[in-house]
């Protein structure tokens, strides 16, 4: 009974995983045919997939898949560990002049809501400066702050706070 | 940047919300007591049993909440006129409130009330009012105000109103209620955060911040017509509105020019000009009662502290030095002190500081205590705190002796502000 339940669960998980794959064309190595082909026959020519313009933004393995940078308490400067993320987005924006990004600053709740609104704005503006340095255009970027108004985690502890001190790079905002 | 034109349905939405019935959903917990509690008996008024609410109960609850009175049980004695009072029956009571209610035509009631000095056996004050029968709570609060003023020498604030934000899931409501939390009226209901409501000095308008346009924008709304306009909606964040005492200016905080600076603007959105220029965060401005100075929170010294500056200049003086960080300063009505939220060792406390003594006085036991503001008589401080994982309203007397928590049945309550004295309605 349990095993059945687990395997059903596993199967549905697998199905869920399969269905969550990105719909962009994904280049995959074709498995070599298992059946040995007669030697006389020339191996079927492996047709290289036509180069498809894959937006690297949609590549889950790209650094561009990282859309958040995180901060220590009451700090609005992008940390060294997160700079490569911002630099990659700057490069992407400089190469995709039609793309726009909205930088959304957020804070943990250890401050007044108004102070945090200002701090979140500073965080977003700080990311914007780095994007501009990296080649993005001012017209591609808007910055807003949610302060402490939209916490990702709501506990009164560092586990929650550390998730809430961040700037999100949002490409799908209108 | 004039106020934007809002879609017509928006006003309809506001009007509909304003028409929602008041929700009486409060549980009030009081702790502590004033140094000298005045013993007083509030005798049930003749005829009040026919009303949906008992006037004497509302008066009793008001006086009890102040912490300055000790309610003496009338124990069945029920005089309604001075001639019916046998003073010998009221030994141990300083004062005695009696009265009666008469139903009048056209859905009106007439209430007569007298406050008697039980020791000197004289009448201290009295009033007869006639009002619509849905004004029972307002009449009772007015009576409580008269009693409070006569016996303590300070104006009562039971007739004043408060504003706060109530959050339930995604829904945010801007709510105005009586100072005891009853008589809720929804001023605005949206599915985006609402922040920082601030009363105009005459109580007719609210300034507040919403995220309806995705970023923070400052609005001013009339409580009489419910019409509203955006007074600051520049790029970045527009926030922290505070009214000047004459109602002609708002201090707001904008980030449009980089940094987070304080600006002055007229309530119609004209005349914008910047008054702080530091490269850091300046926010939460609050005008002195004489309109000459602003106090505000700033991180210019490294930590977040309270500063004061003249409205027409930028030389700021640091006011707080203790504790970790200090936020949300608010002047006392007499301008002699200010209240603020003090962050220290993982907790927020409500604290006051006298401008002369420059000494911080912590009034509360600490917790998640934010956004304090004084009642217009300076005797109570309203703030937001947390209980059972939800935001609730709380008050503390300005001497720290009497504390009160107001539990509402639903919603996460935040960002309260105590409103001004209103013109007497009757």
XYZ file of C-alpha atoms in Angstrom:
600
model
C 0.000 0.000 0.000
C 2.710 2.404 1.050
C 4.951 1.404 -1.817
C 2.107 1.897 -4.229
C 1.425 5.320 -2.806
C 5.076 6.260 -3.017
C 5.424 5.101 -6.587
C 2.265 6.939 -7.574
C 3.673 9.995 -5.861
C 7.006 9.563 -7.616
C 5.329 9.177 -10.968
C 3.260 12.258 -10.479
C 6.354 14.149 -9.355
C 8.184 13.016 -12.455
C 5.254 14.012 -14.576
C 5.206 17.382 -12.856
C 8.935 17.812 -13.481
C 8.544 16.852 -17.117
C 5.740 19.297 -17.615
C 7.688 22.104 -16.003
C 10.471 21.948 -18.571
C 10.903 25.187 -20.449
C 9.183 25.252 -23.773
C 12.111 26.861 -25.543
C 13.915 24.477 -27.946
C 16.490 22.653 -25.907
C 19.546 21.232 -27.625
C 20.001 17.663 -26.482
C 22.569 15.110 -27.496
C 20.856 12.264 -29.303
C 21.592 8.943 -27.691
C 23.685 6.697 -29.932
C 21.614 3.945 -31.556
C 21.929 0.738 -29.627
C 21.421 -1.566 -32.586
C 24.603 -2.050 -34.577
C 24.154 -0.865 -38.091
C 25.542 -2.895 -41.005
C 29.035 -1.638 -41.688
C 28.439 -1.273 -45.358
C 25.829 1.326 -44.847
C 27.190 4.702 -44.118
C 25.990 5.995 -40.812
C 23.007 8.241 -41.166
C 24.258 11.764 -41.302
C 23.691 13.419 -37.951
C 21.884 16.574 -38.783
C 23.120 19.282 -36.553
C 20.150 21.179 -35.192
C 19.748 24.481 -36.938
C 21.040 27.248 -34.706
C 17.970 28.517 -32.854
C 18.134 31.910 -31.228
C 17.703 30.829 -27.638
C 17.164 33.732 -25.295
C 19.761 33.019 -22.616
C 17.393 34.609 -20.127
C 15.292 31.458 -20.412
C 18.170 29.059 -19.907
C 17.747 27.602 -16.433
C 21.462 26.823 -16.318
C 22.518 30.366 -17.109
C 23.595 32.746 -14.398
C 20.788 34.927 -15.791
C 18.340 32.533 -14.152
C 19.392 34.127 -10.892
C 17.132 37.129 -10.516
C 17.746 38.183 -6.920
C 20.636 39.685 -5.008
C 20.759 39.585 -1.217
C 22.069 41.934 1.463
C 23.205 42.020 5.062
C 21.055 43.988 7.549
C 20.700 47.716 6.789
C 23.062 47.514 3.798
C 22.163 48.717 0.313
C 25.423 47.952 -1.530
C 25.487 44.852 -3.771
C 27.716 42.248 -2.132
C 30.786 40.916 -3.971
C 29.282 37.425 -4.060
C 26.300 38.710 -6.046
C 28.175 41.051 -8.388
C 28.632 38.419 -11.126
C 24.837 38.075 -11.298
C 24.363 41.789 -11.808
C 27.236 41.929 -14.303
C 25.695 39.102 -16.333
C 22.373 40.929 -16.450
C 24.151 44.126 -17.462
C 25.799 42.286 -20.363
C 22.500 40.716 -21.351
C 20.688 44.066 -21.305
C 23.452 45.709 -23.323
C 23.025 42.975 -25.955
C 19.224 43.043 -25.892
C 18.265 46.686 -26.212
C 14.586 45.747 -26.472
C 14.460 44.117 -23.055
C 13.428 46.067 -19.987
C 13.936 45.166 -16.372
C 12.311 46.420 -13.198
C 14.465 46.357 -10.080
C 12.370 45.754 -6.966
C 14.036 46.517 -3.624
C 12.835 44.714 -0.501
C 13.771 44.809 3.181
C 13.337 42.853 6.345
C 11.002 44.309 8.944
C 13.605 45.613 11.390
C 12.989 49.275 10.799
C 9.998 51.527 10.293
C 8.045 50.839 7.121
C 9.022 54.252 5.786
C 12.714 53.785 6.495
C 12.540 50.400 4.814
C 10.801 51.866 1.790
C 13.761 54.232 1.415
C 16.278 51.458 2.044
C 14.631 49.203 -0.552
C 14.799 52.036 -3.057
C 18.501 52.452 -2.317
C 19.033 48.747 -2.891
C 17.257 48.863 -6.253
C 19.072 52.071 -7.242
C 22.399 50.454 -6.296
C 21.733 47.530 -8.639
C 20.749 50.016 -11.346
C 24.098 51.807 -11.044
C 25.950 48.528 -11.559
C 23.770 47.653 -14.555
C 24.556 51.039 -16.126
C 28.270 50.558 -15.495
C 27.980 47.159 -17.187
C 26.525 48.625 -20.363
C 22.751 48.662 -19.828
C 20.855 51.774 -20.871
C 18.935 53.979 -18.445
C 15.789 53.552 -20.550
C 15.844 49.784 -19.952
C 15.640 50.068 -16.180
C 13.051 51.173 -13.678
C 13.531 50.920 -9.939
C 10.898 50.604 -7.255
C 10.846 49.697 -3.597
C 8.386 47.550 -1.725
C 10.175 48.204 1.561
C 8.891 45.662 4.072
C 5.415 45.533 2.477
C 5.838 42.361 0.416
C 7.891 39.927 2.496
C 8.730 36.584 0.890
C 8.962 35.031 4.366
C 7.014 36.352 7.337
C 8.813 35.020 10.419
C 10.480 37.339 12.948
C 13.823 35.577 12.533
C 16.978 35.694 10.470
C 15.817 32.763 8.330
C 12.955 34.932 7.082
C 14.767 38.261 7.203
C 17.662 37.057 5.055
C 15.223 36.133 2.278
C 13.490 39.496 2.482
C 16.621 41.655 2.188
C 16.952 41.544 -1.561
C 16.565 43.205 -4.913
C 14.637 41.256 -7.546
C 15.326 41.709 -11.251
C 11.892 41.467 -12.811
C 11.793 41.181 -16.616
C 8.075 40.485 -16.834
C 6.786 43.662 -15.179
C 4.766 45.894 -17.451
C 2.863 66.970 -11.419
C -0.838 67.530 -10.756
C -3.042 64.813 -9.404
C -3.909 62.233 -11.951
C -7.451 61.693 -13.067
C -8.776 58.477 -11.635
C -11.236 56.244 -13.430
C -14.789 57.023 -12.467
C -15.427 53.572 -11.062
C -12.747 54.242 -8.529
C -14.803 56.871 -6.742
C -17.711 54.493 -6.803
C -15.522 51.880 -5.160
C -14.573 54.297 -2.415
C -18.158 55.339 -1.857
C -19.281 51.749 -1.633
C -16.595 51.007 0.869
C -17.488 54.014 2.952
C -21.031 52.716 3.132
C -20.041 49.395 4.676
C -21.550 48.928 8.116
C -19.403 49.522 11.151
C -18.001 46.329 12.587
C -17.946 46.109 16.339
C -15.250 43.529 16.815
C -12.961 44.453 19.615
C -11.571 43.015 22.750
C -9.796 45.531 24.943
C -7.223 44.558 27.558
C -6.087 47.183 30.069
C -3.108 46.943 32.393
C -1.720 49.360 34.955
C -3.464 52.302 36.591
C -2.982 56.017 37.064
C -1.254 57.203 40.207
C -4.431 58.643 41.705
C -7.583 57.031 40.364
C -10.707 59.106 40.813
C -13.644 57.097 42.189
C -16.748 57.798 40.143
C -20.177 56.211 39.779
C -21.931 56.253 36.406
C -25.595 55.559 37.120
C -27.468 53.907 34.227
C -29.491 56.634 32.517
C -33.274 56.525 32.711
C -34.737 55.213 29.465
C -31.438 54.006 28.002
C -32.605 50.376 28.149
C -34.695 51.165 25.056
C -31.602 52.120 23.061
C -29.564 49.586 21.087
C -26.529 50.579 23.173
C -26.290 51.770 26.755
C -24.877 55.281 27.055
C -23.694 54.773 30.628
C -21.791 51.620 29.606
C -19.936 53.449 26.843
C -19.103 56.326 29.222
C -17.905 53.832 31.849
C -15.732 51.993 29.310
C -14.164 55.257 28.120
C -13.293 56.392 31.637
C -11.971 52.957 32.601
C -9.691 52.815 29.583
C -8.062 56.096 30.541
C -6.723 54.405 33.684
C -7.478 57.568 35.666
C -10.829 56.511 37.103
C -12.109 53.799 39.392
C -15.702 52.900 38.565
C -17.899 52.543 41.645
C -20.826 50.138 41.264
C -24.121 52.010 41.844
C -25.384 48.769 43.446
C -28.949 49.228 42.358
C -29.269 52.869 43.369
C -30.710 54.719 40.409
C -31.206 58.462 40.820
C -31.777 60.304 37.536
C -32.336 63.851 38.813
C -30.303 65.780 41.399
C -33.349 65.816 43.652
C -33.314 62.009 43.734
C -29.704 61.774 44.914
C -29.164 60.788 48.540
C -25.533 61.822 48.971
C -25.109 59.683 52.073
C -25.479 56.666 49.777
C -22.364 57.653 47.815
C -19.655 57.766 50.455
C -16.307 56.846 48.945
C -17.279 58.273 45.562
C -15.867 61.596 44.399
C -18.315 62.129 41.597
C -21.594 60.848 40.282
C -22.977 60.958 36.744
C -26.733 60.755 36.259
C -29.028 61.331 33.328
C -31.949 60.292 31.196
C -32.815 59.579 27.601
C -36.023 60.481 25.785
C -37.071 59.229 22.390
C -38.154 62.041 20.098
C -39.948 62.119 16.749
C -37.965 61.744 13.508
C -35.615 59.113 14.881
C -33.983 61.462 17.351
C -33.104 61.133 21.001
C -32.674 63.760 23.713
C -30.089 63.028 26.395
C -29.780 64.965 29.627
C -26.704 64.434 31.737
C -25.347 65.855 34.992
C -22.039 65.394 36.780
C -22.336 65.838 40.550
C -19.612 66.368 43.137
C -20.510 63.694 45.690
C -18.372 65.268 48.397
C -19.428 68.910 48.092
C -22.894 67.871 46.950
C -22.931 70.299 44.037
C -23.433 70.060 40.305
C -20.124 70.231 38.423
C -21.400 70.277 34.872
C -24.270 69.112 32.752
C -25.630 69.126 29.261
C -28.760 68.360 27.292
C -28.289 67.254 23.717
C -30.582 66.122 20.959
C -29.211 64.064 18.108
C -30.060 61.396 15.568
C -30.450 58.060 17.290
C -27.478 56.594 15.396
C -25.256 59.057 17.283
C -25.458 57.198 20.600
C -21.747 56.430 20.762
C -20.843 59.996 19.799
C -23.114 61.378 22.554
C -21.640 58.985 25.108
C -18.055 59.890 24.102
C -18.942 63.586 24.428
C -20.264 62.981 27.961
C -17.108 61.042 28.832
C -15.020 63.944 27.482
C -16.894 66.418 29.713
C -16.416 64.233 32.783
C -12.732 63.690 31.989
C -12.072 67.396 31.512
C -13.969 68.434 34.628
C -12.258 65.927 36.904
C -8.705 65.803 35.500
C -8.290 69.298 34.051
C -7.240 67.883 30.667
C -9.346 67.727 27.542
C -10.871 64.309 26.876
C -10.119 62.503 23.604
C -12.986 60.009 23.598
C -14.707 61.881 20.736
C -11.635 61.899 18.532
C -10.940 59.432 15.754
C -8.016 57.327 14.685
C -6.873 55.984 11.316
C -5.051 52.744 10.595
C -4.424 50.170 7.869
C -6.012 46.721 8.116
C -4.466 43.992 5.999
C -6.153 40.665 5.270
C -4.402 38.546 2.700
C -3.876 40.819 -0.263
C -6.644 43.195 0.727
C -5.665 46.462 2.386
C -8.227 48.744 3.966
C -7.670 52.288 5.154
C -9.923 52.549 8.186
C -11.136 55.474 10.309
C -12.724 54.649 13.656
C -13.599 56.181 17.008
C -10.603 56.329 19.345
C -11.957 53.254 21.173
C -11.765 51.268 17.922
C -15.552 51.120 17.364
C -17.427 52.742 14.507
C -15.057 51.536 11.777
C -15.448 53.178 8.395
C -13.485 51.971 5.396
C -12.026 54.913 3.507
C -10.219 52.884 0.834
C -10.041 49.173 0.016
C -7.493 47.896 -2.522
C -5.394 44.810 -3.193
C -2.088 46.675 -2.914
C -0.255 47.847 0.192
C -1.419 51.052 1.907
C 1.011 52.896 4.182
C 1.488 55.911 6.403
C -1.914 57.578 6.720
C -1.705 61.100 8.174
C -4.554 63.329 9.389
C -4.880 66.876 8.158
C -4.896 69.281 11.140
C -8.674 69.837 10.879
C -9.442 66.123 10.495
C -11.115 66.621 7.105
C -8.481 64.933 4.914
C -6.070 62.040 4.992
C -2.742 61.834 3.209
C -1.452 58.304 2.654
C 0.728 56.119 0.454
C -0.398 53.252 -1.773
C 1.192 50.910 -4.296
C -1.749 51.031 -6.725
C 0.610 52.365 -9.390
C 3.108 49.656 -8.386
C 5.505 52.133 -6.848
C 4.746 54.161 -3.722
C 2.599 57.246 -4.462
C 1.269 59.881 -2.018
C -2.455 60.632 -2.162
C -4.658 63.138 -0.361
C -8.294 62.199 0.148
C -11.199 64.205 1.499
C -13.200 62.407 4.173
C -16.192 64.587 3.328
C -16.422 63.919 -0.421
C -14.126 60.866 -0.631
C -12.487 62.495 -3.660
C -8.781 62.054 -3.821
C -5.757 62.981 -5.865
C -2.139 61.925 -6.192
C 0.019 64.757 -4.830
C 3.391 63.098 -5.440
C 3.858 60.314 -7.996
C 7.354 60.831 -9.304
C 9.601 57.988 -10.309
C 10.998 55.967 -7.425
C 9.226 56.105 -4.054
C 6.904 58.889 -2.902
C 6.048 58.517 0.749
C 5.916 59.592 4.428
C 3.398 62.472 4.137
C 3.086 64.851 7.115
C 0.829 67.923 7.327
C 1.964 71.339 8.446
C -0.137 72.647 11.375
C -1.876 75.202 9.109
C -2.776 72.466 6.609
C -1.158 74.367 3.734
C 1.889 72.180 3.219
C 2.788 68.530 3.224
C 6.245 67.250 3.918
C 6.860 64.192 1.722
C 9.842 61.965 1.032
C 10.886 61.416 -2.587
C 13.668 59.406 -4.157
C 13.302 60.868 -7.665
C 16.577 62.800 -7.441
C 18.564 59.939 -5.929
C 18.844 59.442 -2.191
C 15.777 59.770 -0.001
C 15.029 63.420 0.675
C 12.363 65.528 2.345
C 10.355 67.908 0.151
C 7.525 70.327 0.832
C 4.484 70.366 -1.441
C 1.016 71.918 -1.272
C -1.841 69.460 -0.762
C -2.902 70.089 -4.381
C 0.481 68.881 -5.654
C 1.910 72.311 -6.524
C 4.915 74.182 -5.166
C 7.194 71.180 -4.711
C 10.631 71.970 -3.318
C 13.392 69.985 -1.688
C 14.547 70.812 1.859
C 17.057 68.073 2.767
C 20.052 67.295 0.573
C 22.127 64.704 2.388
C 23.241 61.743 0.311
C 21.570 59.284 2.660
C 18.135 58.329 3.927
C 16.049 61.111 5.440
C 12.450 60.096 6.083
C 9.400 60.264 8.387
C 9.230 64.045 8.756
C 6.835 65.471 11.368
C 6.021 69.179 11.900
C 6.345 70.926 15.252
C 3.008 72.308 16.514
C 4.227 75.858 15.725
C 5.132 74.824 12.178
C 8.714 76.066 12.524
C 10.604 72.771 12.737
C 10.601 69.240 11.438
C 11.796 66.164 13.258
C 12.703 63.179 11.092
C 14.598 59.880 10.996
C 17.943 59.772 9.211
C 20.879 57.399 8.863
C 23.310 60.282 8.232
C 25.202 59.472 11.429
C 25.665 55.793 10.616
C 22.743 54.411 12.612
C 19.143 55.580 12.195
C 18.447 58.420 14.644
C 16.032 61.305 15.144
C 17.049 64.800 13.985
C 15.436 68.230 14.105
C 15.772 71.009 11.562
C 14.087 74.341 10.848
C 11.576 74.069 7.996
C 13.384 76.825 6.089
C 16.930 75.580 6.587
C 18.960 72.420 6.456
C 21.034 72.590 9.617
C 19.912 69.497 11.461
C 20.520 68.726 15.107
C 20.735 65.134 16.293
C 18.251 64.402 19.099
C 18.641 60.708 19.967
C 21.815 58.945 20.975
C 20.672 55.898 22.925
C 19.614 52.481 21.749
C 20.308 50.867 18.414
C 18.128 52.711 15.925
C 15.295 55.184 16.399
C 12.389 55.643 13.984
C 9.041 57.364 13.365
C 9.280 60.539 15.494
C 6.086 62.408 16.360
C 5.763 65.699 18.288
C 3.698 65.965 21.451
C 0.815 68.467 21.061
C 2.572 70.988 23.353
C 5.782 70.679 21.323
C 7.874 69.972 24.420
C 8.667 66.339 23.680
C 8.422 63.713 20.970
C 7.574 60.033 20.810
C 9.366 57.492 18.631
C 9.979 53.798 18.074
C 13.249 52.582 19.578
C 14.920 49.446 18.171
C 17.172 47.822 20.737
C 18.433 44.244 21.087
C 15.899 42.724 18.754
C 12.814 44.556 20.021
C 10.949 47.758 19.272
C 9.970 49.935 22.233
C 7.850 53.080 22.408
C 9.886 55.899 23.928
C 9.604 59.632 24.483
C 12.218 62.327 24.841
C 11.898 65.808 26.288
C 13.560 68.486 24.126
C 14.981 70.205 27.211
C 16.185 67.212 29.221
C 17.283 65.237 26.113
C 16.639 62.069 28.095
C 15.006 59.033 26.500
C 12.161 57.488 28.513
C 11.074 54.006 27.447
C 7.332 53.581 28.093
C 6.635 49.994 27.063
C 7.930 46.483 27.657
C 8.999 46.047 24.061
C 7.916 43.845 21.219
C 6.977 44.695 17.681
C 5.947 48.264 18.592
C 5.894 50.785 15.778
C 4.427 54.090 14.556
C 3.539 55.956 17.754
C 1.474 59.160 17.754
C 0.069 61.303 20.572
C -3.605 61.789 21.312
C -4.430 65.492 20.863
C -4.488 66.017 24.649
C -0.952 64.634 24.933
C -1.970 62.121 27.607
C -2.043 58.934 25.526
C 0.090 57.451 22.773
C -1.344 55.176 20.080
C 0.906 52.657 18.368
C 0.928 49.371 16.449
C 2.095 46.213 18.134
C 1.699 42.503 17.592
C -0.141 39.727 19.426
C -0.627 36.140 18.323
C 1.173 36.884 15.086
C -1.136 39.730 14.063
C -0.792 43.470 14.165
C -3.047 45.153 16.730
C -3.575 48.658 18.116
C -2.285 49.595 21.533
C -2.072 52.692 23.682
C 0.137 53.722 26.554
C -0.354 56.741 28.797
C 2.375 59.333 28.279
C 3.684 58.570 31.797
C 3.882 54.860 30.883
C 1.541 53.791 33.707
C -1.527 52.583 31.826
C -1.343 50.246 28.857
C -4.105 49.015 26.654
C -4.302 46.536 23.793
C -7.165 46.503 21.318
C -7.664 43.119 19.671
C -9.745 43.177 16.533
C -11.291 39.956 15.293
C -9.677 39.964 11.899
C -6.924 41.566 9.916
C -3.366 42.601 10.496
C -3.535 46.145 11.883
C -0.698 48.576 11.195
C 0.288 52.211 10.741
C -2.137 53.919 13.146
C -2.329 57.646 13.738
C -4.422 59.495 16.285
C -6.569 62.242 14.754
C -7.068 65.829 15.939
C -9.806 67.328 18.116
C -12.899 67.828 16.006
C -15.412 70.615 16.108
C -18.200 69.677 18.484
C -21.110 68.246 16.583
C -23.692 68.937 19.290
